[in-house]
Every structure is written in structure tokens, then in C-alpha cells.
Amino acid sequence: MKVEIIEKMKNIVGVDWVVTELSRMQSYLSDETEHLLKPKANEDCIVVKPSSAQEISGIMKYANQEKIPVVPRGGGTGLCGAAIPTHSSIVMSLERLNQYVELDDKNLMVTVDSGFTLAQLNEELNKQKNLFFPIHPGDEGAQIGGMVAENAGGVSAVKHGIMRNHVKGLEVVLPTGEIVNFGGKLIKDNMGYDMLHMMIGSEGTLGIITKVILKLYAKENHRGTLLISFDTGEDAAAVVPKILQRGITPLAMEYMERYVVEKAAEHLGLTWPAKKGSVDLMFILEETTEDELYAKSEIIVEMCEKHHAVDSMIAETAKEQRNILEIRSNAYTAFKEEIADALDMAVAPASVPDLVRDINTIAKKYNTISPVVGHIGDGNTHNFIMLVNGEKPSYLDEMRQEMYEAAIKYGGTVTAEHGTGKTRKKHMNLQFSDREIEIMKGIKKAFDPNGILNPGTIID
Ligand SMILES: Cc1cc2nc3c(=O)[nH]c(=O)nc-3n(C[C@H](O)[C@H](O)[C@H](O)COP(=O)(O)OP(=O)(O)OC[C@H]3O[C@@H](n4cnc5c(N)ncnc54)[C@H](O)[C@@H]3O)c2cc1C
């Protein structure tokens, strides 16, 4: 990296906040994407840690003028290589933008700097007793800005949706350096184009998010976890739309093949409580009263029994509930060393049984297995393509393509929540027409005429 760029960065953010040694930079050049898929980082980078939107504006004005790539970086928990610099770049870590700006309990909203982590937000809100923020992707090290940029989902999407449903306002520094505000505290606002929602899920390609206004909700204090076992994935998947059609919306509905959760439990030194059957559904219910919680639990158990459930249990204590959720959350981590790819497809909830059947048929064709866990209530399956003897399977690309085509056939998507990033952009044409992709390229050009912000992410 040229000396004049390093000097300019030191002038803007201060000498202590520019990292140039590779050994201190390494952790900023990676994320949590599967090893085999992870794009190779360009090591000719510097890491810069600004502390305000004004400093970011100064960096962007200079980078835009000199046409230097800039890669915004949050908590580095992303799963699509989006935060990995593949060009010689200024890596902009948002970690020093970490103020809890304002709790507005009259409007049920909170404003935070984008580098505030999910763990920090939950800690602050726990002090309030009655308020909570519902979105929880698996890793609390994710920053709120990163969660907006990836439009994160997680286990509670059945009831509460995804980030997009809870972001009200953003302060953004554009690639050309201007500071702008999109949205605000309004519930209704139809003036002009909706730039707020353009930014959500834009993966650091359209602007750098510096402040976020989030919607908060009153806590529902009665929580219960049900674990219901089935002999087949088809039986388990078939009951899910029926429960939703009955008007019951659990906080989470998770689909878990037994050997996946047994391995995750072993990884954590815990024991998976269900023994009969080969597939489990986990339901987490959060209700205002205990009566409501029990009544809905009973209906779910009855409906599952009608759909050939072979066993059911209620996790009574908070510890049992925590263990089950922790085991489920660690499915990916437990398998990480054996996975060639972890897919993130989604179809409309009623098509999940068809997709699960197709996944199994495709896996059999390649004489392998493709373990499935998933946020089944929102139609989002995570299935793994396994390594063969620790190596990338020769059929990886072909098998993945067939699985994606299966999802598209049912009107689905290649990625529900983990993002396009640098790893899935080559599959854009499976889902979009040339004209649709051209419009997206036009949007990128309007925000970032010199193509300096996170190049190689989503579109080239
Ligand atoms: C164990 C595990 C489980 C997970 N489970 C889920 C899950 O269930 N659901 C889910 O949706 N995700 C899940 N994730 C993925 C991950 O947590 C999310 O993608 C998260 O939203 C990324 O946030 P981050 O701060 O780590 O962003 P990073 O990884 O640092 O960056 C991600 C992208 O956002 C951009 N970006 C970051 N901050 C900003 C900013 N301030 N302004 C503009 N662009 C920015 C980066 O340039 C990059 O393109 C999981 C990850 C792990 C490791």
C-alpha cells in the first residue's frame, strides 16, 4: 500500500488507528465463510478504524478521488465472503463506532452506532426489563451495521421477520463521501423512492452505515420449548404449514436431522434429549400468559401426533431450553471442518417438504448425504455438502447447481439470509434475468460511480 495513502489515513483517523503490519491485519482479512469457499484475501491492504461519520466521509472523499477500493467491515461473522478484500483496499473497521446513542421508549425505538454489537444491544436492553429486539442470527459478535448490510434473519423470523422489518432509519456515508439520512422514526412515509430498504441487504456496496434506528417490542414473558420427533423428514416438514394455517405463530420452528444435532451436542459436551425417530422439530413459543403458552403447546403436540410424530417433550426449565437452542445454534460449527458448502436456500413454507425430498434425492444420486437443519417455519433450509475424505468432492459444483435449481423450481432463492457476497454472485443468473441484473448494476453505478466500495461483492 502506497505511503501517501497510509499517511492520509493517519491524518484522518490518527496514527493509533491505522494498521499496516500483516500479522495485526490478518483477522481483518477473513470472515466465517466455509474454508473451501472463502475468497482469497488480497494482503496488500491497510486497516483503518474511524470513530465518526465525519472521519468516514473524509476517507471516502479521498478514496473516491484516488479510486482506491474500500471494504467496510463489521464483526466479521458473515458467511458469504462479503467482508473479505479481494483487491488492494482500505479495510474500514467500524468497531470504534460503538455508542448506544438513544433509547426512545415513547416511540419504542433505539438508535445505535453501526459498530454496536448485537451482544452489546441485548445487554443494554436487558436493563430495561420490558423491551427487546427480536432478531438473532447465531453469532452475537455481529455488529448492528453488519446485520443491516446483510439483512440478517435467524431463528425468530417466523414470528418477527428479518432485519428489514425492524430497521426504521439509517445514517449513511456514500461512496462519494456525502453523509445522508434514509428513513427515520415514522411508521408511515411514502415520499419518494424507498432508499432505506435499498440500503438494507446491500452488503457494503452502496454506502457505509454509521447509525441505525431500530424498532423495539414489549417482551412476552412466558417462553416454552417443545421438541417433537418424527421418523421421516417429509412427515416433519408437512406439519409446519398446517400449524401456521391454524393461526399459531411460534417464535421459532426449527427442523433438525437427528445425527446433525447429536453431533452438535457432542461438540458442546451435552446430550440431545430426544431418542425416538430420526428428525426433530423444535418449537419455541413466547406468549403473554402461561395459559396461552400451554394451550398453544397442546395444539401443536396434537397436530404433530396426527402427522405421525413418534415422541414429544416439553423443555421445562430455562437450562433445558437454553441447551436445546445452543445445540441447534452449533450445528454449523460442529460440522464446519467436514463441510464443502453450507447452503442457505429458501422456498415458500408450503414447498419445504418438496425441497427436502429433492435435496435427499440429489444427495443419493451422488452417493452421499446432505444433512439438513433449517428455519423451516420461514421456508429456509440449511443443508451441507460434505467433504469426501477431507477433500473437495469432484461433483461439488454440479450437485450444488442441481440443489439451487430445485429451489428455483419451487419459486425459491439461492440465499435466504447469508447473502450473495463474493461466494454466491456466480449464481445470480439462476434467479434473475439479464435485464434485472442490468438494473442492479445501474443502481450500483448511481451510488458508486467509480466502483470503489466493496468491489466484487454481489455484482462485478
Ligand atoms: C455461527 C454463526 C451462525 C450464524 N447464523 C446466522 C443466522 O441464523 N441468520 C443469519 O442471517 N446470519 C447468520 N450468520 C451470519 C452473520 O452473523 C450475519 O451475516 C451478520 O449479519 C454479519 O454481521 P457482521 O457485523 O459480522 O458483518 P461482516 O461479516 O463484518 O460484514 C458482512 C457484510 O456487511 C458489510 N458491512 C458490515 N458493516 C457495515 C456497515 N456498517 N456499513 C456497510 N456495510 C457493512 C461488509 O462490507 C460485508 O459486506 C451466522 C454466522 C455465524 C458465524
mmCIF file of C-alpha atoms in Angstrom, residues 53-422:
data_model
loop_
_atom_site.group_PDB
_atom_site.id
_atom_site.type_symbol
_atom_site.label_atom_id
_atom_site.label_comp_id
_atom_site.label_asym_id
_atom_site.label_seq_id
_atom_site.Cartn_x
_atom_site.Cartn_y
_atom_site.Cartn_z
ATOM 1 C CA ALA A 53 -19.238 9.610 10.205
ATOM 2 C CA GLN A 54 -17.165 12.761 9.555
ATOM 3 C CA GLU A 55 -13.902 10.768 9.524
ATOM 4 C CA ILE A 56 -15.531 8.165 7.251
ATOM 5 C CA SER A 57 -16.676 10.958 4.955
ATOM 6 C CA GLY A 58 -13.068 12.230 4.734
ATOM 7 C CA ILE A 59 -11.789 8.729 3.917
ATOM 8 C CA MET A 60 -14.431 8.176 1.228
ATOM 9 C CA LYS A 61 -13.843 11.551 -0.448
ATOM 10 C CA TYR A 62 -10.134 10.752 -0.702
ATOM 11 C CA ALA A 63 -10.661 7.107 -1.788
ATOM 12 C CA ASN A 64 -13.193 8.159 -4.427
ATOM 13 C CA GLN A 65 -10.868 10.821 -5.803
ATOM 14 C CA GLU A 66 -7.908 8.407 -5.924
ATOM 15 C CA LYS A 67 -10.109 5.395 -6.937
ATOM 16 C CA ILE A 68 -8.937 3.229 -4.020
ATOM 17 C CA PRO A 69 -11.213 0.282 -3.079
ATOM 18 C CA VAL A 70 -12.749 0.447 0.415
ATOM 19 C CA VAL A 71 -14.212 -2.600 2.192
ATOM 20 C CA PRO A 72 -16.444 -1.871 5.208
ATOM 21 C CA ARG A 73 -16.109 -4.428 7.979
ATOM 22 C CA GLY A 74 -18.392 -5.194 10.899
ATOM 23 C CA GLY A 75 -17.993 -8.152 13.275
ATOM 24 C CA GLY A 76 -16.576 -10.435 10.558
ATOM 25 C CA THR A 77 -19.238 -13.110 11.226
ATOM 26 C CA GLY A 78 -20.565 -13.096 7.649
ATOM 27 C CA LEU A 79 -20.966 -16.330 5.690
ATOM 28 C CA CYS A 80 -20.534 -15.198 2.067
ATOM 29 C CA GLY A 81 -17.052 -13.670 1.975
ATOM 30 C CA ALA A 82 -18.545 -10.173 1.621
ATOM 31 C CA ALA A 83 -16.167 -8.522 4.118
ATOM 32 C CA ILE A 84 -13.021 -10.094 2.619
ATOM 33 C CA PRO A 85 -10.977 -7.654 0.478
ATOM 34 C CA THR A 86 -10.062 -9.251 -2.855
ATOM 35 C CA HIS A 87 -8.477 -6.057 -4.215
ATOM 36 C CA SER A 88 -5.725 -3.954 -2.685
ATOM 37 C CA SER A 89 -8.022 -1.993 -0.327
ATOM 38 C CA ILE A 90 -8.602 0.205 2.657
ATOM 39 C CA VAL A 91 -10.380 -2.154 5.062
ATOM 40 C CA MET A 92 -12.636 0.059 7.153
ATOM 41 C CA SER A 93 -13.381 -1.498 10.531
ATOM 42 C CA LEU A 94 -16.467 0.043 12.179
ATOM 43 C CA GLU A 95 -15.513 -1.206 15.675
ATOM 44 C CA ARG A 96 -14.953 2.308 17.112
ATOM 45 C CA LEU A 97 -18.430 3.482 16.096
ATOM 46 C CA ASN A 98 -19.929 1.838 19.153
ATOM 47 C CA GLN A 99 -22.121 4.293 21.053
ATOM 48 C CA TYR A 100 -25.565 3.479 22.402
ATOM 49 C CA VAL A 101 -26.994 6.773 21.133
ATOM 50 C CA GLU A 102 -30.585 6.971 22.397
ATOM 51 C CA LEU A 103 -33.352 4.845 23.846
ATOM 52 C CA ASP A 104 -36.684 6.397 22.843
ATOM 53 C CA ASP A 105 -39.140 4.443 24.960
ATOM 54 C CA LYS A 106 -42.063 6.712 23.984
ATOM 55 C CA ASN A 107 -41.727 5.611 20.349
ATOM 56 C CA LEU A 108 -40.308 2.146 21.157
ATOM 57 C CA MET A 109 -37.121 2.777 19.179
ATOM 58 C CA VAL A 110 -33.410 2.690 19.859
ATOM 59 C CA THR A 111 -30.600 4.464 17.983
ATOM 60 C CA VAL A 112 -27.129 2.932 17.968
ATOM 61 C CA ASP A 113 -23.874 3.443 16.118
ATOM 62 C CA SER A 114 -23.419 0.816 13.436
ATOM 63 C CA GLY A 115 -20.422 -0.803 15.191
ATOM 64 C CA PHE A 116 -22.500 -1.603 18.310
ATOM 65 C CA THR A 117 -22.636 -5.394 18.533
ATOM 66 C CA LEU A 118 -25.765 -7.487 18.991
ATOM 67 C CA ALA A 119 -24.342 -8.666 22.344
ATOM 68 C CA GLN A 120 -23.993 -5.025 23.487
ATOM 69 C CA LEU A 121 -27.526 -4.171 22.321
ATOM 70 C CA ASN A 122 -29.040 -7.141 24.151
ATOM 71 C CA GLU A 123 -27.082 -6.258 27.299
ATOM 72 C CA GLU A 124 -28.410 -2.682 27.227
ATOM 73 C CA LEU A 125 -31.992 -3.784 26.554
ATOM 74 C CA ASN A 126 -31.893 -6.401 29.329
ATOM 75 C CA LYS A 127 -31.550 -3.456 31.744
ATOM 76 C CA GLN A 128 -34.971 -2.233 30.527
ATOM 77 C CA LYS A 129 -36.822 -5.417 31.627
ATOM 78 C CA ASN A 130 -39.832 -4.794 29.352
ATOM 79 C CA LEU A 131 -38.269 -4.145 25.919
ATOM 80 C CA PHE A 132 -36.455 -6.366 23.443
ATOM 81 C CA PHE A 133 -35.101 -6.501 19.892
ATOM 82 C CA PRO A 134 -36.193 -9.722 18.201
ATOM 83 C CA ILE A 135 -33.551 -10.524 15.558
ATOM 84 C CA HIS A 136 -30.879 -13.033 16.500
ATOM 85 C CA PRO A 137 -28.509 -14.516 13.933
ATOM 86 C CA GLY A 138 -26.314 -17.217 15.502
ATOM 87 C CA ASP A 139 -23.327 -15.037 16.472
ATOM 88 C CA GLU A 140 -23.764 -12.078 18.869
ATOM 89 C CA GLY A 141 -20.414 -10.668 17.733
ATOM 90 C CA ALA A 142 -22.221 -9.405 14.615
ATOM 91 C CA GLN A 143 -22.493 -5.605 14.548
ATOM 92 C CA ILE A 144 -25.841 -3.896 14.026
ATOM 93 C CA GLY A 145 -24.460 -2.240 10.840
ATOM 94 C CA GLY A 146 -23.344 -5.669 9.564
ATOM 95 C CA MET A 147 -26.762 -7.126 10.361
ATOM 96 C CA VAL A 148 -28.412 -4.320 8.357
ATOM 97 C CA ALA A 149 -25.918 -4.712 5.499
ATOM 98 C CA GLU A 150 -26.647 -8.481 5.351
ATOM 99 C CA ASN A 151 -30.384 -8.182 6.172
ATOM 100 C CA ALA A 152 -29.827 -10.871 8.810
ATOM 101 C CA GLY A 153 -32.512 -13.357 9.791
ATOM 102 C CA GLY A 154 -32.139 -16.148 12.333
ATOM 103 C CA VAL A 155 -34.343 -18.441 14.372
ATOM 104 C CA SER A 156 -37.047 -15.946 15.321
ATOM 105 C CA ALA A 157 -38.001 -14.946 11.756
ATOM 106 C CA VAL A 158 -41.246 -16.977 11.789
ATOM 107 C CA LYS A 159 -42.782 -14.609 14.276
ATOM 108 C CA HIS A 160 -40.705 -11.459 13.952
ATOM 109 C CA GLY A 161 -39.386 -11.430 10.389
ATOM 110 C CA ILE A 162 -35.895 -10.281 9.495
ATOM 111 C CA MET A 163 -33.783 -7.135 9.961
ATOM 112 C CA ARG A 164 -35.675 -5.387 7.138
ATOM 113 C CA ASN A 165 -38.861 -5.479 9.225
ATOM 114 C CA HIS A 166 -37.290 -3.606 12.154
ATOM 115 C CA VAL A 167 -34.900 -1.007 10.697
ATOM 116 C CA LYS A 168 -36.563 2.437 10.694
ATOM 117 C CA GLY A 169 -33.733 4.823 9.869
ATOM 118 C CA LEU A 170 -30.103 4.892 8.739
ATOM 119 C CA GLU A 171 -27.298 7.412 8.599
ATOM 120 C CA VAL A 172 -25.064 6.505 5.666
ATOM 121 C CA VAL A 173 -21.813 7.796 4.219
ATOM 122 C CA LEU A 174 -21.962 7.460 0.442
ATOM 123 C CA PRO A 175 -19.001 6.184 -1.613
ATOM 124 C CA THR A 176 -18.546 9.781 -2.773
ATOM 125 C CA GLY A 177 -18.283 10.974 0.838
ATOM 126 C CA GLU A 178 -21.614 12.768 1.462
ATOM 127 C CA ILE A 179 -23.442 11.958 4.719
ATOM 128 C CA VAL A 180 -27.138 11.205 4.123
ATOM 129 C CA ASN A 181 -30.110 10.001 6.174
ATOM 130 C CA PHE A 182 -32.670 7.461 4.946
ATOM 131 C CA GLY A 183 -35.937 6.818 6.827
ATOM 132 C CA GLY A 184 -36.493 7.975 10.412
ATOM 133 C CA LYS A 185 -38.903 7.355 13.262
ATOM 134 C CA LEU A 186 -42.020 7.433 11.100
ATOM 135 C CA ILE A 187 -44.338 4.437 10.904
ATOM 136 C CA LYS A 188 -45.665 5.655 7.549
ATOM 137 C CA ASP A 189 -43.621 7.537 4.927
ATOM 138 C CA ASN A 190 -44.358 7.314 1.198
ATOM 139 C CA MET A 191 -42.360 10.298 -0.031
ATOM 140 C CA GLY A 192 -40.040 9.467 -2.947
ATOM 141 C CA TYR A 193 -38.244 6.175 -3.571
ATOM 142 C CA ASP A 194 -37.558 3.969 -0.561
ATOM 143 C CA MET A 195 -33.795 4.375 -0.146
ATOM 144 C CA LEU A 196 -33.851 2.882 3.352
ATOM 145 C CA HIS A 197 -34.787 -0.528 2.012
ATOM 146 C CA MET A 198 -32.310 -0.176 -0.855
ATOM 147 C CA MET A 199 -29.523 0.007 1.741
ATOM 148 C CA ILE A 200 -30.751 -2.978 3.781
ATOM 149 C CA GLY A 201 -29.029 -6.087 2.415
ATOM 150 C CA SER A 202 -26.683 -4.073 0.159
ATOM 151 C CA GLU A 203 -23.629 -5.806 1.703
ATOM 152 C CA GLY A 204 -21.421 -2.740 1.966
ATOM 153 C CA THR A 205 -21.613 -1.996 -1.771
ATOM 154 C CA LEU A 206 -23.793 1.166 -1.793
ATOM 155 C CA GLY A 207 -22.768 3.061 1.331
ATOM 156 C CA ILE A 208 -21.265 2.826 4.809
ATOM 157 C CA ILE A 209 -23.910 2.640 7.508
ATOM 158 C CA THR A 210 -22.930 4.732 10.504
ATOM 159 C CA LYS A 211 -26.132 4.974 12.629
ATOM 160 C CA VAL A 212 -29.186 2.747 12.864
ATOM 161 C CA ILE A 213 -32.663 3.377 14.310
ATOM 162 C CA LEU A 214 -34.321 0.081 15.292
ATOM 163 C CA LYS A 215 -37.862 -0.736 16.356
ATOM 164 C CA LEU A 216 -38.264 -2.336 19.797
ATOM 165 C CA TYR A 217 -41.066 -4.514 21.187
ATOM 166 C CA ALA A 218 -42.636 -5.290 24.541
ATOM 167 C CA LYS A 219 -41.397 -8.568 25.969
ATOM 168 C CA GLU A 220 -43.725 -11.561 26.134
ATOM 169 C CA ASN A 221 -42.677 -13.212 29.334
ATOM 170 C CA HIS A 222 -43.800 -16.818 29.028
ATOM 171 C CA ARG A 223 -41.463 -18.925 26.960
ATOM 172 C CA GLY A 224 -41.661 -22.657 26.265
ATOM 173 C CA THR A 225 -39.706 -25.064 24.073
ATOM 174 C CA LEU A 226 -41.228 -28.190 22.513
ATOM 175 C CA LEU A 227 -39.204 -30.934 20.882
ATOM 176 C CA ILE A 228 -41.223 -33.258 18.662
ATOM 177 C CA SER A 229 -39.712 -36.276 16.871
ATOM 178 C CA PHE A 230 -40.647 -37.937 13.582
ATOM 179 C CA ASP A 231 -39.441 -40.957 11.612
ATOM 180 C CA THR A 232 -39.186 -39.059 8.340
ATOM 181 C CA GLY A 233 -38.287 -35.546 7.232
ATOM 182 C CA GLU A 234 -41.364 -35.467 4.989
ATOM 183 C CA ASP A 235 -43.725 -36.035 7.962
ATOM 184 C CA ALA A 236 -41.958 -33.329 9.983
ATOM 185 C CA ALA A 237 -41.946 -30.819 7.125
ATOM 186 C CA ALA A 238 -45.592 -31.495 6.226
ATOM 187 C CA VAL A 239 -46.971 -30.395 9.611
ATOM 188 C CA VAL A 240 -45.276 -26.968 9.563
ATOM 189 C CA PRO A 241 -47.622 -25.159 7.127
ATOM 190 C CA LYS A 242 -50.613 -26.754 8.895
ATOM 191 C CA ILE A 243 -49.576 -25.200 12.219
ATOM 192 C CA LEU A 244 -49.163 -21.769 10.609
ATOM 193 C CA GLN A 245 -52.527 -22.148 8.834
ATOM 194 C CA ARG A 246 -54.083 -22.847 12.255
ATOM 195 C CA GLY A 247 -53.018 -19.332 13.296
ATOM 196 C CA ILE A 248 -50.225 -20.393 15.650
ATOM 197 C CA THR A 249 -47.010 -18.431 15.065
ATOM 198 C CA PRO A 250 -44.207 -19.712 17.266
ATOM 199 C CA LEU A 251 -41.118 -17.568 17.845
ATOM 200 C CA ALA A 252 -39.072 -20.308 16.155
ATOM 201 C CA MET A 253 -39.749 -23.528 14.243
ATOM 202 C CA GLU A 254 -36.541 -25.405 13.587
ATOM 203 C CA TYR A 255 -36.060 -28.590 11.569
ATOM 204 C CA MET A 256 -33.157 -30.796 12.645
ATOM 205 C CA GLU A 257 -31.978 -34.144 11.351
ATOM 206 C CA ARG A 258 -31.076 -36.230 14.395
ATOM 207 C CA TYR A 259 -27.477 -37.074 13.572
ATOM 208 C CA VAL A 260 -26.760 -33.383 12.999
ATOM 209 C CA VAL A 261 -27.949 -32.317 16.448
ATOM 210 C CA GLU A 262 -26.393 -35.366 18.141
ATOM 211 C CA LYS A 263 -23.052 -34.329 16.675
ATOM 212 C CA ALA A 264 -23.606 -30.690 17.705
ATOM 213 C CA ALA A 265 -24.482 -31.852 21.253
ATOM 214 C CA GLU A 266 -21.333 -33.980 21.430
ATOM 215 C CA HIS A 267 -19.303 -30.988 20.177
ATOM 216 C CA LEU A 268 -20.609 -28.997 23.193
ATOM 217 C CA GLY A 269 -20.282 -31.869 25.701
ATOM 218 C CA LEU A 270 -24.090 -32.060 26.028
ATOM 219 C CA THR A 271 -26.664 -34.787 25.304
ATOM 220 C CA TRP A 272 -29.518 -34.397 22.815
ATOM 221 C CA PRO A 273 -32.685 -35.222 24.780
ATOM 222 C CA ALA A 274 -34.790 -36.914 22.031
ATOM 223 C CA LYS A 275 -34.143 -40.596 21.285
ATOM 224 C CA LYS A 276 -37.009 -41.958 19.142
ATOM 225 C CA GLY A 277 -37.320 -41.143 15.431
ATOM 226 C CA SER A 278 -34.708 -39.579 13.132
ATOM 227 C CA VAL A 279 -35.851 -35.954 12.695
ATOM 228 C CA ASP A 280 -36.887 -33.353 15.283
ATOM 229 C CA LEU A 281 -38.903 -30.171 15.142
ATOM 230 C CA MET A 282 -38.131 -27.584 17.812
ATOM 231 C CA PHE A 283 -40.855 -25.051 18.558
ATOM 232 C CA ILE A 284 -40.115 -22.030 20.745
ATOM 233 C CA LEU A 285 -43.268 -20.261 21.877
ATOM 234 C CA GLU A 286 -43.331 -16.865 23.537
ATOM 235 C CA GLU A 287 -46.722 -15.801 24.846
ATOM 236 C CA THR A 288 -48.195 -13.132 27.091
ATOM 237 C CA THR A 289 -49.825 -15.555 29.551
ATOM 238 C CA GLU A 290 -48.957 -19.040 30.812
ATOM 239 C CA ASP A 291 -52.435 -20.290 29.799
ATOM 240 C CA GLU A 292 -51.866 -19.205 26.202
ATOM 241 C CA LEU A 293 -48.477 -20.915 26.203
ATOM 242 C CA TYR A 294 -49.929 -24.240 27.402
ATOM 243 C CA ALA A 295 -52.979 -24.085 25.128
ATOM 244 C CA LYS A 296 -50.847 -23.489 22.009
ATOM 245 C CA SER A 297 -48.317 -26.156 23.045
ATOM 246 C CA GLU A 298 -51.127 -28.710 23.361
ATOM 247 C CA ILE A 299 -52.499 -27.879 19.912
ATOM 248 C CA ILE A 300 -49.018 -28.230 18.353
ATOM 249 C CA VAL A 301 -48.439 -31.630 20.010
ATOM 250 C CA GLU A 302 -51.879 -32.886 18.884
ATOM 251 C CA MET A 303 -51.294 -31.734 15.295
ATOM 252 C CA CYS A 304 -47.841 -33.341 15.176
ATOM 253 C CA GLU A 305 -49.277 -36.610 16.521
ATOM 254 C CA LYS A 306 -51.805 -36.569 13.687
ATOM 255 C CA HIS A 307 -48.819 -36.181 11.323
ATOM 256 C CA HIS A 308 -47.143 -39.347 12.674
ATOM 257 C CA ALA A 309 -44.927 -37.793 15.377
ATOM 258 C CA VAL A 310 -43.301 -40.598 17.380
ATOM 259 C CA ASP A 311 -42.388 -38.652 20.506
ATOM 260 C CA SER A 312 -42.732 -35.228 22.107
ATOM 261 C CA MET A 313 -41.220 -33.464 25.097
ATOM 262 C CA ILE A 314 -41.513 -30.051 26.745
ATOM 263 C CA ALA A 315 -38.313 -28.450 27.984
ATOM 264 C CA GLU A 316 -39.462 -27.322 31.416
ATOM 265 C CA THR A 317 -36.505 -25.462 32.846
ATOM 266 C CA ALA A 318 -34.692 -22.442 31.437
ATOM 267 C CA LYS A 319 -31.496 -24.546 31.398
ATOM 268 C CA GLU A 320 -33.094 -27.312 29.280
ATOM 269 C CA GLN A 321 -34.465 -24.670 26.889
ATOM 270 C CA ARG A 322 -31.067 -22.962 26.643
ATOM 271 C CA ASN A 323 -29.251 -26.260 25.975
ATOM 272 C CA ILE A 324 -31.596 -27.255 23.132
ATOM 273 C CA LEU A 325 -31.234 -23.865 21.456
ATOM 274 C CA GLU A 326 -27.471 -23.859 21.960
ATOM 275 C CA ILE A 327 -27.157 -27.311 20.386
ATOM 276 C CA ARG A 328 -29.244 -26.194 17.408
ATOM 277 C CA SER A 329 -27.189 -22.979 17.058
ATOM 278 C CA ASN A 330 -23.968 -25.024 16.962
ATOM 279 C CA ALA A 331 -24.972 -27.352 14.105
ATOM 280 C CA TYR A 332 -22.872 -25.396 11.621
ATOM 281 C CA THR A 333 -19.876 -25.045 13.964
ATOM 282 C CA ALA A 334 -19.887 -28.784 14.781
ATOM 283 C CA PHE A 335 -19.765 -29.733 11.092
ATOM 284 C CA LYS A 336 -17.593 -26.865 9.874
ATOM 285 C CA GLU A 337 -14.421 -28.934 9.374
ATOM 286 C CA GLU A 338 -16.318 -31.534 7.297
ATOM 287 C CA ILE A 339 -18.339 -29.215 5.088
ATOM 288 C CA ALA A 340 -17.539 -28.288 1.485
ATOM 289 C CA ASP A 341 -20.503 -25.875 1.383
ATOM 290 C CA ALA A 342 -23.404 -24.882 3.642
ATOM 291 C CA LEU A 343 -26.380 -23.925 1.514
ATOM 292 C CA ASP A 344 -28.950 -21.323 2.513
ATOM 293 C CA MET A 345 -31.876 -21.849 0.145
ATOM 294 C CA ALA A 346 -35.470 -20.829 0.832
ATOM 295 C CA VAL A 347 -38.835 -21.662 -0.682
ATOM 296 C CA ALA A 348 -42.319 -20.642 0.392
ATOM 297 C CA PRO A 349 -43.046 -22.585 3.623
ATOM 298 C CA ALA A 350 -45.590 -24.928 1.976
ATOM 299 C CA SER A 351 -42.937 -26.099 -0.531
ATOM 300 C CA VAL A 352 -40.425 -27.173 2.129
ATOM 301 C CA PRO A 353 -41.421 -30.891 2.012
ATOM 302 C CA ASP A 354 -40.807 -30.889 -1.774
ATOM 303 C CA LEU A 355 -37.427 -29.203 -1.413
ATOM 304 C CA VAL A 356 -36.288 -31.561 1.380
ATOM 305 C CA ARG A 357 -37.314 -34.555 -0.763
ATOM 306 C CA ASP A 358 -35.357 -33.185 -3.745
ATOM 307 C CA ILE A 359 -32.271 -32.494 -1.598
ATOM 308 C CA ASN A 360 -32.263 -36.130 -0.441
ATOM 309 C CA THR A 361 -32.771 -37.448 -3.982
ATOM 310 C CA ILE A 362 -29.888 -35.336 -5.316
ATOM 311 C CA ALA A 363 -27.601 -36.406 -2.454
ATOM 312 C CA LYS A 364 -28.392 -40.103 -3.135
ATOM 313 C CA LYS A 365 -27.553 -39.605 -6.825
ATOM 314 C CA TYR A 366 -24.030 -38.538 -5.767
ATOM 315 C CA ASN A 367 -23.820 -41.390 -3.257
ATOM 316 C CA THR A 368 -23.524 -39.002 -0.332
ATOM 317 C CA ILE A 369 -25.646 -37.390 2.373
ATOM 318 C CA SER A 370 -26.680 -33.757 2.688
ATOM 319 C CA PRO A 371 -27.567 -33.132 6.353
ATOM 320 C CA VAL A 372 -30.365 -30.604 6.753
ATOM 321 C CA VAL A 373 -31.175 -28.196 9.549
ATOM 322 C CA GLY A 374 -33.266 -25.147 8.927
ATOM 323 C CA HIS A 375 -35.536 -22.322 9.923
ATOM 324 C CA ILE A 376 -38.371 -24.378 8.493
ATOM 325 C CA GLY A 377 -41.204 -22.031 9.518
ATOM 326 C CA ASP A 378 -39.893 -19.433 7.098
ATOM 327 C CA GLY A 379 -39.047 -21.972 4.395
ATOM 328 C CA ASN A 380 -35.279 -21.593 4.904
ATOM 329 C CA THR A 381 -33.244 -24.805 4.795
ATOM 330 C CA HIS A 382 -29.533 -25.043 5.577
ATOM 331 C CA ASN A 383 -28.131 -28.242 4.080
ATOM 332 C CA PHE A 384 -24.488 -29.239 3.917
ATOM 333 C CA ILE A 385 -22.464 -30.635 1.031
ATOM 334 C CA MET A 386 -19.884 -32.830 2.730
ATOM 335 C CA LEU A 387 -16.157 -33.162 2.040
ATOM 336 C CA VAL A 388 -15.014 -36.575 0.793
ATOM 337 C CA ASN A 389 -12.065 -37.880 2.849
ATOM 338 C CA GLY A 390 -11.381 -34.290 3.881
ATOM 339 C CA GLU A 391 -11.202 -33.145 0.241
ATOM 340 C CA LYS A 392 -13.448 -31.063 -2.011
ATOM 341 C CA PRO A 393 -15.760 -33.523 -3.821
ATOM 342 C CA SER A 394 -15.334 -33.602 -7.588
ATOM 343 C CA TYR A 395 -19.109 -33.188 -8.002
ATOM 344 C CA LEU A 396 -19.416 -30.101 -5.725
ATOM 345 C CA ASP A 397 -20.371 -27.556 -8.405
ATOM 346 C CA GLU A 398 -22.748 -29.919 -10.208
ATOM 347 C CA MET A 399 -24.534 -31.059 -7.045
ATOM 348 C CA ARG A 400 -24.883 -27.510 -5.710
ATOM 349 C CA GLN A 401 -26.244 -26.344 -9.071
ATOM 350 C CA GLU A 402 -28.907 -29.100 -9.019
ATOM 351 C CA MET A 403 -29.923 -28.113 -5.491
ATOM 352 C CA TYR A 404 -30.209 -24.448 -6.429
ATOM 353 C CA GLU A 405 -32.253 -25.372 -9.489
ATOM 354 C CA ALA A 406 -34.571 -27.385 -7.222
ATOM 355 C CA ALA A 407 -35.157 -24.331 -5.007
ATOM 356 C CA ILE A 408 -35.717 -22.050 -8.029
ATOM 357 C CA LYS A 409 -38.162 -24.605 -9.489
ATOM 358 C CA TYR A 410 -40.359 -24.104 -6.402
ATOM 359 C CA GLY A 411 -40.119 -20.301 -6.724
ATOM 360 C CA GLY A 412 -37.295 -20.156 -4.182
ATOM 361 C CA THR A 413 -33.993 -18.352 -3.678
ATOM 362 C CA VAL A 414 -30.320 -19.341 -3.608
ATOM 363 C CA THR A 415 -29.775 -17.414 -0.371
ATOM 364 C CA ALA A 416 -32.384 -16.594 2.250
ATOM 365 C CA GLU A 417 -30.242 -14.825 4.830
ATOM 366 C CA HIS A 418 -26.481 -15.446 4.467
ATOM 367 C CA GLY A 419 -26.112 -13.146 1.479
ATOM 368 C CA THR A 420 -24.793 -13.115 -2.071
ATOM 369 C CA GLY A 421 -21.376 -11.708 -1.197
ATOM 370 C CA LYS A 422 -18.441 -12.966 -3.178
#
